[in-house]
């Protein structure tokens, strides 16, 4: 390993650390709404405060969304890798759970209209 | 070099490149068997990249690029769906370009591999962001950066060992 390799490692860690801070370190605002987005289009917006279990049908398959105690998570899906199911429950503004094979995004927002959320 | 030698050389190269594509393809298959998930879409070992990496240090880039692309196409068509192919291509092309450029700098093969791994993940993230029409996927960037770096490091170490052996062999066999 040469010197520049270590520089790269340090740089990557620094960048990742900075990104991490901006994305997760600033004060958490618990969101109000859960937005369901399929293929880039918002199909439903649900209040985070109301517990419910919801079957979501996409052209590629189904996911089961559960909103409970202020958290949203996916408890079941028929996609091949089930990454969405293993994802930690979300509740902060801007957090999301993505099922890539189904082109589905579950995201948390504080307003009903959801897409423009960059803080930077 | 007479005509017969020339033909032999071409035959040798054809066989070698074919073997490398098959090897990378097999690595892809192996990876698809391992449940290597960190709960984030796109984190994987990138084992097939080992072939590309070693290729960059032992063959000409003009040869390695088609090998890499063909492998991605074959593996994508065999094991994946339309979109996984798109992600693989984006990641593969970006990581190839980055590795090709970084090879010329003072980084060791391990450093090149780390940047290649990171570039691969970033390429996939960009495509995912376009396909899903969202910027939110950027939330995964810190993890993907670190993951790309770690897998790149591991592959780089393996590639270094193998490349050293190949160069030793090359010094004995001048017809390659």
PDB file of N, CA and C in Angstrom, chain A residues 29-32 91-95 108-111 119, chain B residues 136 139:
ATOM      1  N   UNK A  29     -36.365  15.903  12.737  1.00  0.00           N
ATOM      2  CA  UNK A  29     -37.770  16.308  12.802  1.00  0.00           C
ATOM      3  C   UNK A  29     -38.584  15.091  12.447  1.00  0.00           C
ATOM      4  N   UNK A  30     -39.359  14.659  13.383  1.00  0.00           N
ATOM      5  CA  UNK A  30     -40.209  13.527  13.034  1.00  0.00           C
ATOM      6  C   UNK A  30     -41.226  13.977  12.020  1.00  0.00           C
ATOM      7  N   UNK A  31     -41.402  13.161  11.027  1.00  0.00           N
ATOM      8  CA  UNK A  31     -42.273  13.562   9.929  1.00  0.00           C
ATOM      9  C   UNK A  31     -43.733  13.420  10.280  1.00  0.00           C
ATOM     10  N   UNK A  32     -44.583  13.900   9.381  1.00  0.00           N
ATOM     11  CA  UNK A  32     -46.015  13.819   9.603  1.00  0.00           C
ATOM     12  C   UNK A  32     -46.676  12.873   8.616  1.00  0.00           C
ATOM     13  N   UNK A  91     -38.869   7.340  10.532  1.00  0.00           N
ATOM     14  CA  UNK A  91     -39.864   8.323  10.933  1.00  0.00           C
ATOM     15  C   UNK A  91     -39.379   9.752  10.789  1.00  0.00           C
ATOM     16  N   UNK A  92     -38.104   9.941  10.477  1.00  0.00           N
ATOM     17  CA  UNK A  92     -37.609  11.304  10.338  1.00  0.00           C
ATOM     18  C   UNK A  92     -37.905  11.844   8.950  1.00  0.00           C
ATOM     19  N   UNK A  93     -38.049  13.169   8.885  1.00  0.00           N
ATOM     20  CA  UNK A  93     -38.205  13.813   7.590  1.00  0.00           C
ATOM     21  C   UNK A  93     -37.063  13.451   6.668  1.00  0.00           C
ATOM     22  N   UNK A  94     -37.409  13.038   5.481  1.00  0.00           N
ATOM     23  CA  UNK A  94     -36.358  12.757   4.523  1.00  0.00           C
ATOM     24  C   UNK A  94     -35.951  11.293   4.491  1.00  0.00           C
ATOM     25  N   UNK A  95     -36.253  10.553   5.555  1.00  0.00           N
ATOM     26  CA  UNK A  95     -35.892   9.131   5.525  1.00  0.00           C
ATOM     27  C   UNK A  95     -36.784   8.395   4.552  1.00  0.00           C
ATOM     28  N   UNK A 108     -40.784   9.743   4.271  1.00  0.00           N
ATOM     29  CA  UNK A 108     -41.405  10.534   5.336  1.00  0.00           C
ATOM     30  C   UNK A 108     -41.275  12.006   4.984  1.00  0.00           C
ATOM     31  N   UNK A 109     -42.343  12.744   5.130  1.00  0.00           N
ATOM     32  CA  UNK A 109     -42.251  14.181   4.881  1.00  0.00           C
ATOM     33  C   UNK A 109     -43.122  14.904   5.891  1.00  0.00           C
ATOM     34  N   UNK A 110     -42.911  16.209   5.957  1.00  0.00           N
ATOM     35  CA  UNK A 110     -43.706  16.971   6.919  1.00  0.00           C
ATOM     36  C   UNK A 110     -44.818  17.733   6.247  1.00  0.00           C
ATOM     37  N   UNK A 111     -44.824  17.720   4.926  1.00  0.00           N
ATOM     38  CA  UNK A 111     -45.941  18.357   4.227  1.00  0.00           C
ATOM     39  C   UNK A 111     -46.513  17.334   3.277  1.00  0.00           C
ATOM     40  N   UNK A 119     -31.890  20.274   1.935  1.00  0.00           N
ATOM     41  CA  UNK A 119     -31.609  21.261   2.967  1.00  0.00           C
ATOM     42  C   UNK A 119     -30.385  22.071   2.625  1.00  0.00           C
TER      43      UNK A 119
ATOM     44  N   UNK B 136     -33.770  11.310  -3.005  1.00  0.00           N
ATOM     45  CA  UNK B 136     -33.690  10.759  -1.651  1.00  0.00           C
ATOM     46  C   UNK B 136     -32.674   9.653  -1.516  1.00  0.00           C
ATOM     47  N   UNK B 139     -29.416   9.540   0.461  1.00  0.00           N
ATOM     48  CA  UNK B 139     -29.270   9.194   1.873  1.00  0.00           C
ATOM     49  C   UNK B 139     -28.392   7.970   2.071  1.00  0.00           C
TER      50      UNK B 139
END
